[in-house]
């Protein structure tokens, strides 16, 4: 049924040829890459939230880690450490962020 429905929809859009005889669309490689990445955030070994940061491959690793770290420390879940500052923030690139209190 689907090939017939596709041909009917193609004709309803105003095309005079069959959709089966049309070439496949070209792949746009720029659209295949995500601009952001979502990382899970663990606090003392338990997942407490997620943070979404920009995926920028041209930034140096230390600069990217500090950007991710500042985004994680701004989360409400991290602020709930009973007022204690975190001892360590471990960023595993493109995987996970661990906060040790």
CSV table of N, CA, C and O in Angstrom, one decimal:
chain,number,residue,atom,x,y,z
A,1,UNK,N,0.8,-1.2,0.0
A,1,UNK,CA,0.0,0.0,0.0
A,1,UNK,C,0.9,1.3,0.0
A,1,UNK,O,0.5,2.3,-0.6
A,2,UNK,N,2.0,1.3,0.7
A,2,UNK,CA,2.8,2.5,0.8
A,2,UNK,C,3.4,3.0,-0.5
A,2,UNK,O,3.4,4.2,-0.7
A,3,UNK,N,3.8,2.1,-1.4
A,3,UNK,CA,4.3,2.7,-2.7
A,3,UNK,C,3.2,3.4,-3.4
A,3,UNK,O,3.4,4.5,-4.0
A,4,UNK,N,2.0,2.9,-3.4
A,4,UNK,CA,0.8,3.6,-4.0
A,4,UNK,C,0.5,4.9,-3.4
A,4,UNK,O,0.2,5.9,-4.0
A,5,UNK,N,0.5,4.9,-2.0
A,5,UNK,CA,0.2,6.1,-1.3
A,5,UNK,C,1.3,7.2,-1.6
A,5,UNK,O,1.0,8.4,-1.8
A,6,UNK,N,2.6,6.7,-1.7
A,6,UNK,CA,3.7,7.7,-2.0
A,6,UNK,C,3.5,8.3,-3.4
A,6,UNK,O,3.7,9.5,-3.5
A,7,UNK,N,3.1,7.5,-4.3
A,7,UNK,CA,2.8,8.0,-5.7
A,7,UNK,C,1.7,9.0,-5.7
A,7,UNK,O,1.7,10.0,-6.4
A,8,UNK,N,0.6,8.7,-4.9
A,8,UNK,CA,-0.5,9.6,-4.9
A,8,UNK,C,-0.1,11.0,-4.2
A,8,UNK,O,-0.5,12.0,-4.7
A,9,UNK,N,0.6,10.9,-3.1
A,9,UNK,CA,1.1,12.1,-2.5
A,9,UNK,C,2.0,12.9,-3.4
A,9,UNK,O,1.9,14.1,-3.5
A,10,UNK,N,2.9,12.2,-4.1
A,10,UNK,CA,3.8,12.9,-5.1
A,10,UNK,C,3.0,13.6,-6.2
A,10,UNK,O,3.3,14.7,-6.5
A,11,UNK,N,1.9,13.0,-6.7
A,11,UNK,CA,1.1,13.6,-7.7
A,11,UNK,C,0.3,14.7,-7.1
A,11,UNK,O,0.1,15.8,-7.8
A,12,UNK,N,-0.1,14.6,-5.8
A,12,UNK,CA,-0.9,15.7,-5.2
A,12,UNK,C,0.0,17.0,-5.0
A,12,UNK,O,-0.5,18.1,-5.0
A,13,UNK,N,1.3,16.7,-4.9
A,13,UNK,CA,2.3,17.9,-4.8
A,13,UNK,C,2.5,18.6,-6.1
A,13,UNK,O,3.2,19.6,-6.2
A,14,UNK,N,2.0,18.0,-7.2
A,14,UNK,CA,2.0,18.7,-8.5
A,14,UNK,C,3.1,18.1,-9.4
A,14,UNK,O,3.3,18.7,-10.5
A,15,UNK,N,3.7,17.0,-9.1
A,15,UNK,CA,4.8,16.5,-10.0
A,15,UNK,C,4.1,15.6,-11.1
A,15,UNK,O,3.1,15.0,-10.9
A,16,UNK,N,4.7,15.6,-12.3
A,16,UNK,CA,4.2,14.9,-13.4
A,16,UNK,C,4.8,13.5,-13.6
A,16,UNK,O,4.3,12.7,-14.3
A,17,UNK,N,6.0,13.3,-13.0
A,17,UNK,CA,6.7,12.0,-13.1
A,17,UNK,C,6.4,11.1,-11.9
A,17,UNK,O,5.8,11.6,-10.9
A,18,UNK,N,6.8,9.9,-12.0
A,18,UNK,CA,6.6,9.0,-10.8
A,18,UNK,C,7.7,9.2,-9.8
A,18,UNK,O,8.9,9.5,-10.1
A,19,UNK,N,7.4,9.1,-8.5
A,19,UNK,CA,8.4,9.3,-7.5
A,19,UNK,C,9.4,8.2,-7.5
A,19,UNK,O,10.6,8.4,-7.2
A,20,UNK,N,9.1,7.0,-8.0
A,20,UNK,CA,10.0,5.9,-8.1
A,20,UNK,C,11.1,6.1,-9.1
A,20,UNK,O,12.2,5.5,-9.0
A,21,UNK,N,10.8,7.0,-10.1
A,21,UNK,CA,11.8,7.2,-11.1
A,21,UNK,C,12.7,8.4,-10.8
A,21,UNK,O,13.6,8.8,-11.5
A,22,UNK,N,12.4,9.1,-9.7
A,22,UNK,CA,13.2,10.3,-9.3
A,22,UNK,C,14.5,9.8,-8.6
A,22,UNK,O,14.6,8.8,-8.0
A,23,UNK,N,15.6,10.6,-8.7
A,23,UNK,CA,16.9,10.3,-8.1
A,23,UNK,C,16.8,10.5,-6.6
A,23,UNK,O,16.0,11.3,-6.1
A,24,UNK,N,17.6,9.7,-5.8
A,24,UNK,CA,17.7,9.9,-4.4
A,24,UNK,C,18.2,11.3,-4.0
A,24,UNK,O,19.0,11.8,-4.7
A,25,UNK,N,17.8,11.8,-2.9
A,25,UNK,CA,18.3,13.2,-2.5
A,25,UNK,C,19.8,13.0,-2.1
A,25,UNK,O,20.2,12.0,-1.7
A,26,UNK,N,20.5,14.1,-2.3
A,26,UNK,CA,21.9,14.2,-1.9
A,26,UNK,C,22.0,14.3,-0.4
A,26,UNK,O,21.2,15.0,0.2
A,27,UNK,N,23.1,13.7,0.1
A,27,UNK,CA,23.3,13.8,1.6
A,27,UNK,C,24.1,15.1,1.9
A,27,UNK,O,25.0,15.5,1.2
A,28,UNK,N,23.6,15.9,2.9
A,28,UNK,CA,24.2,17.1,3.3
A,28,UNK,C,25.0,16.7,4.6
A,28,UNK,O,24.4,16.6,5.7
A,29,UNK,N,26.3,16.6,4.5
A,29,UNK,CA,27.1,16.1,5.6
A,29,UNK,C,27.0,17.1,6.8
A,29,UNK,O,27.2,16.6,8.0
A,30,UNK,N,26.9,18.4,6.6
A,30,UNK,CA,26.8,19.3,7.6
A,30,UNK,C,25.6,19.1,8.6
A,30,UNK,O,25.6,19.4,9.7
A,31,UNK,N,24.5,18.6,8.0
A,31,UNK,CA,23.3,18.3,8.8
A,31,UNK,C,23.4,17.0,9.6
A,31,UNK,O,22.6,16.8,10.5
A,32,UNK,N,24.4,16.2,9.4
A,32,UNK,CA,24.6,14.9,10.1
A,32,UNK,C,25.3,15.1,11.4
A,32,UNK,O,25.2,14.2,12.3
A,33,UNK,N,25.9,16.2,11.6
A,33,UNK,CA,26.7,16.5,12.9
A,33,UNK,C,25.9,17.3,13.8
A,33,UNK,O,25.4,18.4,13.4
A,34,UNK,N,25.8,16.8,15.1
A,34,UNK,CA,25.1,17.6,16.1
A,34,UNK,C,25.9,18.8,16.6
A,34,UNK,O,27.1,18.6,16.7
A,35,UNK,N,25.3,19.9,16.8
A,35,UNK,CA,26.0,21.1,17.3
A,35,UNK,C,26.2,21.1,18.9
A,35,UNK,O,27.0,21.8,19.4
A,36,UNK,N,25.3,20.3,19.5
A,36,UNK,CA,25.4,20.2,21.0
A,36,UNK,C,25.6,18.8,21.4
A,36,UNK,O,25.3,17.8,20.7
A,37,UNK,N,26.0,18.6,22.7
A,37,UNK,CA,26.1,17.2,23.2
A,37,UNK,C,25.6,17.3,24.6
A,37,UNK,O,25.7,18.3,25.4
A,38,UNK,N,24.9,16.2,25.0
A,38,UNK,CA,24.3,16.1,26.3
A,38,UNK,C,25.1,15.1,27.2
A,38,UNK,O,25.2,14.0,26.7
A,39,UNK,N,25.6,15.6,28.3
A,39,UNK,CA,26.4,14.8,29.1
A,39,UNK,C,25.7,14.5,30.5
A,39,UNK,O,25.1,15.4,31.1
A,40,UNK,N,25.7,13.2,30.9
A,40,UNK,CA,25.2,13.0,32.3
A,40,UNK,C,26.1,13.5,33.3
A,40,UNK,O,27.3,13.5,33.2
A,41,UNK,N,25.5,13.9,34.4
A,41,UNK,CA,26.3,14.5,35.6
A,41,UNK,C,26.1,13.6,36.8
A,41,UNK,O,25.0,13.4,37.2
A,42,UNK,N,27.2,13.1,37.3
A,42,UNK,CA,27.2,12.3,38.5
A,42,UNK,C,27.7,13.1,39.7
A,42,UNK,O,28.7,13.7,39.5
A,43,UNK,N,27.0,13.0,40.8
A,43,UNK,CA,27.5,13.6,42.0
A,43,UNK,C,27.6,12.5,43.1
A,43,UNK,O,26.7,11.9,43.4
A,44,UNK,N,28.9,12.4,43.5
A,44,UNK,CA,29.2,11.3,44.5
A,44,UNK,C,28.7,9.9,44.0
A,44,UNK,O,28.2,9.1,44.8
A,45,UNK,N,28.9,9.6,42.7
A,45,UNK,CA,28.6,8.3,42.2
A,45,UNK,C,27.2,8.1,41.7
A,45,UNK,O,26.8,7.0,41.3
A,46,UNK,N,26.3,9.1,41.9
A,46,UNK,CA,24.9,8.9,41.5
A,46,UNK,C,24.5,9.9,40.4
A,46,UNK,O,24.9,11.1,40.6
A,47,UNK,N,23.8,9.5,39.4
A,47,UNK,CA,23.4,10.4,38.4
A,47,UNK,C,22.4,11.4,38.9
A,47,UNK,O,21.3,11.0,39.4
A,48,UNK,N,22.7,12.7,38.8
A,48,UNK,CA,21.8,13.7,39.4
A,48,UNK,C,21.2,14.6,38.4
A,48,UNK,O,20.3,15.4,38.6
A,49,UNK,N,21.7,14.6,37.1
A,49,UNK,CA,21.2,15.5,36.1
A,49,UNK,C,22.0,15.3,34.8
A,49,UNK,O,22.9,14.5,34.7
A,50,UNK,N,21.7,16.2,33.9
A,50,UNK,CA,22.4,16.3,32.6
A,50,UNK,C,22.7,17.7,32.3
A,50,UNK,O,22.0,18.6,32.8
A,51,UNK,N,23.7,17.9,31.5
A,51,UNK,CA,24.1,19.2,31.0
A,51,UNK,C,24.3,19.2,29.5
A,51,UNK,O,24.8,18.2,29.0
A,52,UNK,N,23.8,20.2,28.8
A,52,UNK,CA,23.9,20.3,27.4
A,52,UNK,C,24.9,21.4,27.0
A,52,UNK,O,24.7,22.5,27.5
A,53,UNK,N,26.0,21.0,26.4
A,53,UNK,CA,27.0,22.0,26.0
A,53,UNK,C,27.2,22.0,24.5
A,53,UNK,O,26.9,21.0,23.8
A,54,UNK,N,27.9,23.0,24.0
A,54,UNK,CA,28.2,23.1,22.6
A,54,UNK,C,29.3,22.1,22.3
A,54,UNK,O,30.3,22.0,23.0
A,55,UNK,N,29.2,21.5,21.1
A,55,UNK,CA,30.3,20.6,20.7
A,55,UNK,C,31.1,21.4,19.7
A,55,UNK,O,30.7,21.7,18.6
A,56,UNK,N,32.3,21.8,20.2
A,56,UNK,CA,33.2,22.6,19.4
A,56,UNK,C,34.5,21.9,19.4
A,56,UNK,O,35.3,21.9,20.3
A,57,UNK,N,34.8,21.3,18.2
A,57,UNK,CA,36.1,20.5,18.1
A,57,UNK,C,37.3,21.4,18.0
A,57,UNK,O,38.4,20.9,18.2
A,58,UNK,N,37.1,22.7,17.7
A,58,UNK,CA,38.3,23.5,17.5
A,58,UNK,C,38.8,24.1,18.8
A,58,UNK,O,39.9,24.6,18.8
A,59,UNK,N,38.1,24.0,19.8
A,59,UNK,CA,38.5,24.5,21.1
A,59,UNK,C,39.5,23.6,21.8
A,59,UNK,O,39.3,22.4,21.7
A,60,UNK,N,40.5,24.1,22.4
A,60,UNK,CA,41.5,23.3,23.1
A,60,UNK,C,40.8,22.5,24.2
A,60,UNK,O,39.8,22.9,24.8
A,61,UNK,N,41.3,21.3,24.6
A,61,UNK,CA,40.7,20.5,25.5
A,61,UNK,C,40.5,21.1,26.9
A,61,UNK,O,39.5,21.0,27.5
A,62,UNK,N,41.5,21.9,27.4
A,62,UNK,CA,41.4,22.5,28.7
A,62,UNK,C,40.3,23.6,28.7
A,62,UNK,O,39.6,23.7,29.7
A,63,UNK,N,40.2,24.3,27.6
A,63,UNK,CA,39.2,25.4,27.6
A,63,UNK,C,37.8,24.7,27.5
A,63,UNK,O,36.9,25.2,28.2
A,64,UNK,N,37.7,23.7,26.8
A,64,UNK,CA,36.4,23.0,26.7
A,64,UNK,C,36.0,22.4,28.1
A,64,UNK,O,34.9,22.4,28.5
A,65,UNK,N,37.0,21.8,28.8
A,65,UNK,CA,36.7,21.2,30.1
A,65,UNK,C,36.3,22.3,31.1
A,65,UNK,O,35.4,22.1,31.9
A,66,UNK,N,36.9,23.5,31.1
A,66,UNK,CA,36.5,24.6,32.0
A,66,UNK,C,35.1,25.1,31.7
A,66,UNK,O,34.4,25.4,32.6
A,67,UNK,N,34.8,25.1,30.4
A,67,UNK,CA,33.4,25.5,30.0
A,67,UNK,C,32.4,24.5,30.5
A,67,UNK,O,31.3,24.9,31.0
A,68,UNK,N,32.7,23.2,30.3
A,68,UNK,CA,31.8,22.2,30.8
A,68,UNK,C,31.7,22.2,32.3
A,68,UNK,O,30.6,22.1,32.9
A,69,UNK,N,32.8,22.4,33.0
A,69,UNK,CA,32.8,22.5,34.4
A,69,UNK,C,32.0,23.6,35.0
A,69,UNK,O,31.2,23.4,35.9
A,70,UNK,N,32.1,24.8,34.4
A,70,UNK,CA,31.3,25.9,34.8
A,70,UNK,C,29.8,25.7,34.6
A,70,UNK,O,28.9,26.1,35.4
A,71,UNK,N,29.4,25.0,33.5
A,71,UNK,CA,28.0,24.7,33.2
A,71,UNK,C,27.5,23.7,34.2
A,71,UNK,O,26.3,23.8,34.7
A,72,UNK,N,28.3,22.7,34.6
A,72,UNK,CA,27.9,21.7,35.6
A,72,UNK,C,27.7,22.4,37.0
A,72,UNK,O,26.8,22.1,37.7
A,73,UNK,N,28.6,23.2,37.4
A,73,UNK,CA,28.6,23.9,38.7
A,73,UNK,C,27.4,24.8,38.8
A,73,UNK,O,27.0,25.2,39.9
A,74,UNK,N,26.8,25.2,37.7
A,74,UNK,CA,25.6,26.1,37.7
A,74,UNK,C,24.3,25.3,37.9
A,74,UNK,O,23.2,25.9,38.1
A,75,UNK,N,24.4,24.0,37.8
A,75,UNK,CA,23.1,23.1,37.9
A,75,UNK,C,22.6,23.2,39.4
A,75,UNK,O,23.4,23.3,40.3
A,76,UNK,N,21.3,23.1,39.5
A,76,UNK,CA,20.7,23.0,40.8
A,76,UNK,C,21.1,21.8,41.7
A,76,UNK,O,21.3,21.9,42.9
A,77,UNK,N,21.3,20.7,41.0
A,77,UNK,CA,21.7,19.5,41.7
A,77,UNK,C,23.1,19.6,42.3
A,77,UNK,O,23.4,19.1,43.4
A,78,UNK,N,24.0,20.4,41.7
A,78,UNK,CA,25.3,20.6,42.3
A,78,UNK,C,25.3,21.6,43.4
A,78,UNK,O,26.0,21.5,44.4
A,79,UNK,N,24.4,22.5,43.3
A,79,UNK,CA,24.2,23.5,44.4
A,79,UNK,C,23.7,22.8,45.7
A,79,UNK,O,23.8,23.4,46.8
A,80,UNK,N,23.1,21.7,45.6
A,80,UNK,CA,22.5,21.0,46.7
A,80,UNK,C,23.6,20.1,47.5
A,80,UNK,O,23.2,19.1,48.1
A,81,UNK,N,24.8,20.5,47.5
A,81,UNK,CA,25.9,19.8,48.2
A,81,UNK,C,26.0,20.3,49.6
A,81,UNK,O,27.0,20.2,50.2
A,82,UNK,N,24.9,20.8,50.2
A,82,UNK,CA,24.9,21.3,51.6
A,82,UNK,C,25.9,22.5,51.8
A,82,UNK,O,26.5,22.6,52.8
A,83,UNK,N,26.1,23.3,50.7
A,83,UNK,CA,26.9,24.4,50.9
A,83,UNK,C,28.4,24.1,50.7
A,83,UNK,O,29.2,25.0,50.8
A,84,UNK,N,28.8,22.9,50.6
A,84,UNK,CA,30.2,22.5,50.5
A,84,UNK,C,30.6,22.7,49.0
A,84,UNK,O,29.9,22.3,48.1
A,85,UNK,N,31.8,23.2,48.8
A,85,UNK,CA,32.3,23.2,47.5
A,85,UNK,C,32.8,21.8,47.0
A,85,UNK,O,33.2,21.0,47.8
A,86,UNK,N,32.7,21.5,45.7
A,86,UNK,CA,33.1,20.2,45.3
A,86,UNK,C,34.6,20.1,45.4
A,86,UNK,O,35.4,21.0,45.1
A,87,UNK,N,35.1,18.9,45.8
A,87,UNK,CA,36.5,18.6,45.9
A,87,UNK,C,37.2,18.5,44.5
A,87,UNK,O,38.3,19.0,44.3
A,88,UNK,N,36.4,17.9,43.6
A,88,UNK,CA,37.0,17.6,42.3
A,88,UNK,C,35.9,17.5,41.3
A,88,UNK,O,34.8,16.9,41.6
A,89,UNK,N,36.1,18.0,40.1
A,89,UNK,CA,35.2,17.8,39.0
A,89,UNK,C,36.0,17.1,37.9
A,89,UNK,O,37.0,17.6,37.4
A,90,UNK,N,35.5,15.9,37.5
A,90,UNK,CA,36.2,15.1,36.5
A,90,UNK,C,35.4,15.1,35.3
A,90,UNK,O,34.2,14.7,35.3
A,91,UNK,N,36.0,15.6,34.2
A,91,UNK,CA,35.3,15.6,32.9
A,91,UNK,C,35.9,14.6,32.0
A,91,UNK,O,37.1,14.7,31.6
A,92,UNK,N,35.1,13.6,31.6
A,92,UNK,CA,35.5,12.6,30.6
A,92,UNK,C,35.0,13.1,29.3
A,92,UNK,O,33.7,13.1,29.1
A,93,UNK,N,35.8,13.5,28.4
A,93,UNK,CA,35.4,14.2,27.2
A,93,UNK,C,34.3,13.4,26.4
A,93,UNK,O,34.5,12.2,26.1
A,94,UNK,N,33.2,14.0,26.1
A,94,UNK,CA,32.1,13.4,25.3
A,94,UNK,C,31.5,12.2,26.0
A,94,UNK,O,30.9,11.4,25.3
A,95,UNK,N,31.7,12.0,27.3
A,95,UNK,CA,31.1,10.8,27.9
A,95,UNK,C,30.3,11.2,29.2
A,95,UNK,O,29.1,10.9,29.2
A,96,UNK,N,30.9,11.7,30.2
A,96,UNK,CA,30.3,11.9,31.5
A,96,UNK,C,31.0,13.0,32.3
A,96,UNK,O,32.2,13.3,32.0
A,97,UNK,N,30.4,13.6,33.3
A,97,UNK,CA,31.0,14.5,34.2
A,97,UNK,C,30.7,14.0,35.6
A,97,UNK,O,29.6,13.8,36.0
A,98,UNK,N,31.8,13.9,36.4
A,98,UNK,CA,31.7,13.4,37.8
A,98,UNK,C,32.1,14.5,38.7
A,98,UNK,O,33.1,15.2,38.5
A,99,UNK,N,31.2,14.8,39.7
A,99,UNK,CA,31.5,15.8,40.7
A,99,UNK,C,31.7,15.0,42.1
A,99,UNK,O,30.8,14.3,42.5
A,100,UNK,N,32.8,15.2,42.7
A,100,UNK,CA,33.1,14.6,44.0
A,100,UNK,C,33.1,15.6,45.0
A,100,UNK,O,33.8,16.6,45.0
A,101,UNK,N,32.3,15.4,46.1
A,101,UNK,CA,32.1,16.4,47.1
A,101,UNK,C,32.8,15.9,48.4
A,101,UNK,O,33.0,14.7,48.7
